[in-house]
GROMACS .gro file of N, CA and C in nm:
model
  288
    1UNK      N    1   0.085  -0.116   0.000
    1UNK     CA    2   0.000   0.000   0.000
    1UNK      C    3   0.090   0.123   0.000
    2UNK      N    4   0.058   0.219  -0.082
    2UNK     CA    5   0.132   0.343  -0.088
    2UNK      C    6   0.035   0.457  -0.116
    3UNK      N    7   0.074   0.577  -0.073
    3UNK     CA    8  -0.012   0.693  -0.093
    3UNK      C    9   0.071   0.820  -0.089
    4UNK      N   10   0.017   0.925  -0.146
    4UNK     CA   11   0.082   1.055  -0.136
    4UNK      C   12  -0.022   1.165  -0.129
    5UNK      N   13   0.017   1.272  -0.062
    5UNK     CA   14  -0.061   1.395  -0.062
    5UNK      C   15   0.036   1.509  -0.082
    6UNK      N   16  -0.014   1.618  -0.136
    6UNK     CA   17   0.068   1.737  -0.153
    6UNK      C   18   0.022   1.842  -0.054
    7UNK      N   19   0.118   1.894   0.023
    7UNK     CA   20   0.090   1.999   0.121
    7UNK      C   21   0.180   2.115   0.084
    8UNK      N   22   0.121   2.226   0.050
    8UNK     CA   23   0.190   2.342  -0.008
    8UNK      C   24   0.282   2.294  -0.119
    9UNK      N   25   0.414   2.301  -0.102
    9UNK     CA   26   0.506   2.261  -0.208
    9UNK      C   27   0.577   2.128  -0.179
   10UNK      N   28   0.528   2.054  -0.082
   10UNK     CA   29   0.591   1.928  -0.043
   10UNK      C   30   0.498   1.809  -0.072
   11UNK      N   31   0.559   1.695  -0.107
   11UNK     CA   32   0.487   1.569  -0.123
   11UNK      C   33   0.510   1.487   0.004
   12UNK      N   34   0.402   1.443   0.066
   12UNK     CA   35   0.412   1.351   0.179
   12UNK      C   36   0.383   1.212   0.125
   13UNK      N   37   0.485   1.126   0.133
   13UNK     CA   38   0.474   0.990   0.080
   13UNK      C   39   0.460   0.891   0.196
   14UNK      N   40   0.369   0.796   0.179
   14UNK     CA   41   0.342   0.694   0.280
   14UNK      C   42   0.346   0.559   0.210
   15UNK      N   43   0.406   0.461   0.277
   15UNK     CA   44   0.407   0.325   0.222
   15UNK      C   45   0.416   0.224   0.335
   16UNK      N   46   0.363   0.105   0.310
   16UNK     CA   47   0.379  -0.008   0.400
   16UNK      C   48   0.484  -0.096   0.335
   17UNK      N   49   0.597  -0.114   0.406
   17UNK     CA   50   0.714  -0.178   0.346
   17UNK      C   51   0.777  -0.281   0.438
   18UNK      N   52   0.846  -0.377   0.377
   18UNK     CA   53   0.929  -0.469   0.455
   18UNK      C   54   1.049  -0.391   0.506
   19UNK      N   55   1.084  -0.412   0.631
   19UNK     CA   56   1.198  -0.338   0.684
   19UNK      C   57   1.329  -0.401   0.639
   20UNK      N   58   1.440  -0.339   0.678
   20UNK     CA   59   1.572  -0.381   0.631
   20UNK      C   60   1.607  -0.524   0.671
   21UNK      N   61   1.544  -0.577   0.777
   21UNK     CA   62   1.573  -0.715   0.818
   21UNK      C   63   1.515  -0.815   0.720
   22UNK      N   64   1.414  -0.772   0.644
   22UNK     CA   65   1.344  -0.854   0.545
   22UNK      C   66   1.277  -0.977   0.608
   23UNK      N   67   1.252  -0.973   0.738
   23UNK     CA   68   1.179  -1.081   0.805
   23UNK      C   69   1.034  -1.075   0.758
   24UNK      N   70   0.971  -1.188   0.740
   24UNK     CA   71   0.837  -1.188   0.679
   24UNK      C   72   0.732  -1.117   0.764
   25UNK      N   73   0.753  -1.106   0.895
   25UNK     CA   74   0.655  -1.036   0.976
   25UNK      C   75   0.700  -0.895   1.014
   26UNK      N   76   0.814  -0.852   0.963
   26UNK     CA   77   0.866  -0.720   0.995
   26UNK      C   78   0.820  -0.619   0.890
   27UNK      N   79   0.704  -0.562   0.912
   27UNK     CA   80   0.647  -0.468   0.817
   27UNK      C   81   0.623  -0.335   0.888
   28UNK      N   82   0.669  -0.229   0.824
   28UNK     CA   83   0.658  -0.095   0.881
   28UNK      C   84   0.568  -0.006   0.796
   29UNK      N   85   0.504   0.089   0.864
   29UNK     CA   86   0.445   0.203   0.795
   29UNK      C   87   0.556   0.306   0.790
   30UNK      N   88   0.578   0.365   0.674
   30UNK     CA   89   0.688   0.459   0.655
   30UNK      C   90   0.631   0.586   0.593
   31UNK      N   91   0.677   0.702   0.642
   31UNK     CA   92   0.629   0.829   0.589
   31UNK      C   93   0.743   0.929   0.582
   32UNK      N   94   0.742   1.012   0.479
   32UNK     CA   95   0.845   1.115   0.462
   32UNK      C   96   0.789   1.227   0.375
   33UNK      N   97   0.832   1.349   0.401
   33UNK     CA   98   0.797   1.463   0.316
   33UNK      C   99   0.920   1.502   0.235
   34UNK      N  100   0.900   1.526   0.107
   34UNK     CA  101   1.011   1.562   0.018
   34UNK      C  102   0.956   1.649  -0.095
   35UNK      N  103   1.046   1.691  -0.184
   35UNK     CA  104   1.007   1.776  -0.296
   35UNK      C  105   0.924   1.703  -0.400
   36UNK      N  106   0.941   1.570  -0.410
   36UNK     CA  107   0.869   1.492  -0.511
   36UNK      C  108   0.854   1.349  -0.462
   37UNK      N  109   0.768   1.272  -0.532
   37UNK     CA  110   0.752   1.130  -0.498
   37UNK      C  111   0.885   1.058  -0.515
   38UNK      N  112   0.956   1.085  -0.623
   38UNK     CA  113   1.084   1.019  -0.647
   38UNK      C  114   1.184   1.049  -0.535
   39UNK      N  115   1.193   1.174  -0.493
   39UNK     CA  116   1.284   1.209  -0.383
   39UNK      C  117   1.244   1.136  -0.255
   40UNK      N  118   1.115   1.126  -0.230
   40UNK     CA  119   1.066   1.058  -0.110
   40UNK      C  120   1.101   0.910  -0.111
   41UNK      N  121   1.079   0.842  -0.224
   41UNK     CA  122   1.110   0.700  -0.228
   41UNK      C  123   1.260   0.676  -0.224
   42UNK      N  124   1.338   0.767  -0.278
   42UNK     CA  125   1.484   0.755  -0.267
   42UNK      C  126   1.527   0.763  -0.121
   43UNK      N  127   1.464   0.850  -0.042
   43UNK     CA  128   1.494   0.860   0.101
   43UNK      C  129   1.457   0.730   0.173
   44UNK      N  130   1.343   0.671   0.137
   44UNK     CA  131   1.303   0.544   0.197
   44UNK      C  132   1.403   0.435   0.165
   45UNK      N  133   1.446   0.428   0.040
   45UNK     CA  134   1.544   0.327  -0.002
   45UNK      C  135   1.677   0.347   0.070
   46UNK      N  136   1.717   0.472   0.091
   46UNK     CA  137   1.842   0.501   0.161
   46UNK      C  138   1.839   0.450   0.305
   47UNK      N  139   1.720   0.434   0.359
   47UNK     CA  140   1.704   0.381   0.495
   47UNK      C  141   1.694   0.230   0.498
   48UNK      N  142   1.709   0.165   0.383
   48UNK     CA  143   1.711   0.019   0.378
   48UNK      C  144   1.580  -0.047   0.343
   49UNK      N  145   1.477   0.031   0.313
   49UNK     CA  146   1.349  -0.030   0.277
   49UNK      C  147   1.354  -0.081   0.134
   50UNK      N  148   1.295  -0.199   0.115
   50UNK     CA  149   1.298  -0.264  -0.014
   50UNK      C  150   1.160  -0.255  -0.081
   51UNK      N  151   1.163  -0.272  -0.212
   51UNK     CA  152   1.040  -0.277  -0.293
   51UNK      C  153   0.950  -0.157  -0.269
   52UNK      N  154   1.011  -0.040  -0.270
   52UNK     CA  155   0.935   0.084  -0.256
   52UNK      C  156   0.862   0.109  -0.388
   53UNK      N  157   0.730   0.131  -0.384
   53UNK     CA  158   0.654   0.150  -0.509
   53UNK      C  159   0.702   0.271  -0.589
   54UNK      N  160   0.702   0.258  -0.720
   54UNK     CA  161   0.742   0.369  -0.807
   54UNK      C  162   0.632   0.474  -0.820
   55UNK      N  163   0.509   0.432  -0.793
   55UNK     CA  164   0.394   0.523  -0.804
   55UNK      C  165   0.301   0.499  -0.685
   56UNK      N  166   0.240   0.606  -0.634
   56UNK     CA  167   0.145   0.588  -0.523
   56UNK      C  168   0.016   0.524  -0.572
   57UNK      N  169  -0.045   0.444  -0.485
   57UNK     CA  170  -0.171   0.378  -0.519
   57UNK      C  171  -0.292   0.460  -0.474
   58UNK      N  172  -0.273   0.547  -0.376
   58UNK     CA  173  -0.384   0.627  -0.323
   58UNK      C  174  -0.342   0.773  -0.312
   59UNK      N  175  -0.440   0.858  -0.286
   59UNK     CA  176  -0.413   1.000  -0.269
   59UNK      C  177  -0.461   1.051  -0.134
   60UNK      N  178  -0.454   0.967  -0.033
   60UNK     CA  179  -0.485   1.013   0.103
   60UNK      C  180  -0.392   0.945   0.201
   61UNK      N  181  -0.346   1.024   0.298
   61UNK     CA  182  -0.254   0.977   0.401
   61UNK      C  183  -0.313   1.021   0.534
   62UNK      N  184  -0.305   0.934   0.636
   62UNK     CA  185  -0.359   0.970   0.767
   62UNK      C  186  -0.299   1.100   0.818
   63UNK      N  187  -0.381   1.175   0.887
   63UNK     CA  188  -0.342   1.308   0.935
   63UNK      C  189  -0.218   1.304   1.024
   64UNK      N  190  -0.208   1.207   1.115
   64UNK     CA  191  -0.092   1.203   1.204
   64UNK      C  192   0.037   1.179   1.126
   65UNK      N  193   0.030   1.100   1.021
   65UNK     CA  194   0.148   1.075   0.937
   65UNK      C  195   0.189   1.202   0.862
   66UNK      N  196   0.091   1.273   0.809
   66UNK     CA  197   0.120   1.398   0.738
   66UNK      C  198   0.184   1.498   0.833
   67UNK      N  199   0.129   1.511   0.953
   67UNK     CA  200   0.181   1.609   1.048
   67UNK      C  201   0.326   1.581   1.085
   68UNK      N  202   0.360   1.457   1.115
   68UNK     CA  203   0.497   1.425   1.156
   68UNK      C  204   0.594   1.442   1.039
   69UNK      N  205   0.557   1.400   0.921
   69UNK     CA  206   0.646   1.411   0.805
   69UNK      C  207   0.665   1.556   0.763
   70UNK      N  208   0.557   1.631   0.759
   70UNK     CA  209   0.564   1.770   0.712
   70UNK      C  210   0.645   1.856   0.810
   71UNK      N  211   0.639   1.825   0.937
   71UNK     CA  212   0.711   1.904   1.038
   71UNK      C  213   0.863   1.891   1.021
   72UNK      N  214   0.909   1.780   0.967
   72UNK     CA  215   1.052   1.757   0.949
   72UNK      C  216   1.074   1.696   0.810
   73UNK      N  217   1.062   1.778   0.707
   73UNK     CA  218   1.076   1.725   0.572
   73UNK      C  219   1.216   1.670   0.550
   74UNK      N  220   1.224   1.564   0.472
   74UNK     CA  221   1.351   1.499   0.443
   74UNK      C  222   1.389   1.391   0.544
   75UNK      N  223   1.315   1.380   0.652
   75UNK     CA  224   1.341   1.280   0.754
   75UNK      C  225   1.238   1.169   0.742
   76UNK      N  226   1.283   1.044   0.737
   76UNK     CA  227   1.194   0.928   0.725
   76UNK      C  228   1.150   0.885   0.865
   77UNK      N  229   1.020   0.858   0.879
   77UNK     CA  230   0.963   0.811   1.005
   77UNK      C  231   0.898   0.675   0.983
   78UNK      N  232   0.896   0.593   1.090
   78UNK     CA  233   0.837   0.459   1.081
   78UNK      C  234   0.760   0.426   1.207
   79UNK      N  235   0.672   0.329   1.193
   79UNK     CA  236   0.612   0.260   1.306
   79UNK      C  237   0.566   0.124   1.256
   80UNK      N  238   0.554   0.030   1.346
   80UNK     CA  239   0.513  -0.105   1.308
   80UNK      C  240   0.373  -0.098   1.249
   81UNK      N  241   0.350  -0.168   1.140
   81UNK     CA  242   0.222  -0.166   1.071
   81UNK      C  243   0.109  -0.208   1.166
   82UNK      N  244   0.003  -0.131   1.164
   82UNK     CA  245  -0.115  -0.163   1.243
   82UNK      C  246  -0.110  -0.117   1.387
   83UNK      N  247   0.005  -0.066   1.430
   83UNK     CA  248   0.014  -0.018   1.569
   83UNK      C  249  -0.027   0.129   1.574
   84UNK      N  250  -0.058   0.173   1.690
   84UNK     CA  251  -0.088   0.314   1.709
   84UNK      C  252   0.026   0.382   1.785
   85UNK      N  253   0.144   0.320   1.779
   85UNK     CA  254   0.263   0.375   1.844
   85UNK      C  255   0.300   0.507   1.778
   86UNK      N  256   0.374   0.590   1.848
   86UNK     CA  257   0.419   0.716   1.787
   86UNK      C  258   0.516   0.688   1.671
   87UNK      N  259   0.521   0.779   1.578
   87UNK     CA  260   0.616   0.771   1.468
   87UNK      C  261   0.756   0.797   1.523
   88UNK      N  262   0.854   0.719   1.479
   88UNK     CA  263   0.993   0.739   1.521
   88UNK      C  264   1.081   0.759   1.399
   89UNK      N  265   1.184   0.845   1.412
   89UNK     CA  266   1.272   0.868   1.297
   89UNK      C  267   1.358   0.746   1.266
   90UNK      N  268   1.396   0.734   1.139
   90UNK     CA  269   1.482   0.626   1.093
   90UNK      C  270   1.611   0.690   1.041
   91UNK      N  271   1.725   0.630   1.074
   91UNK     CA  272   1.852   0.683   1.022
   91UNK      C  273   1.869   0.640   0.877
   92UNK      N  274   1.953   0.708   0.804
   92UNK     CA  275   1.976   0.673   0.665
   92UNK      C  276   2.062   0.547   0.649
   93UNK      N  277   2.117   0.498   0.759
   93UNK     CA  278   2.195   0.375   0.752
   93UNK      C  279   2.111   0.254   0.793
   94UNK      N  280   1.985   0.276   0.826
   94UNK     CA  281   1.897   0.167   0.868
   94UNK      C  282   1.814   0.211   0.986
   95UNK      N  283   1.747   0.117   1.049
   95UNK     CA  284   1.659   0.151   1.160
   95UNK      C  285   1.738   0.198   1.281
   96UNK      N  286   1.683   0.293   1.355
   96UNK     CA  287   1.745   0.343   1.478
   96UNK      C  288   1.719   0.248   1.592
   0.00000   0.00000   0.00000
């Protein structure tokens, strides 16, 4: 699942992805704000996420995800899929 919304001049990209461990049950919700969808998915890939979609499937992202990503554009945030845990930043070398 992937989605994007545009807020002023930024794209907020959201995707459900396998994390860098590639364990079959290790799935994260990932969100980032960037200048474009391509820039956003490049940031996700730099953090070790695999199979990042080339195109978004939807045009709506949950409000809490938009707020955290837009507040710190260029920074990738994650949380375990389906949890209501707070979003946490991810380093560009992998998960924090």
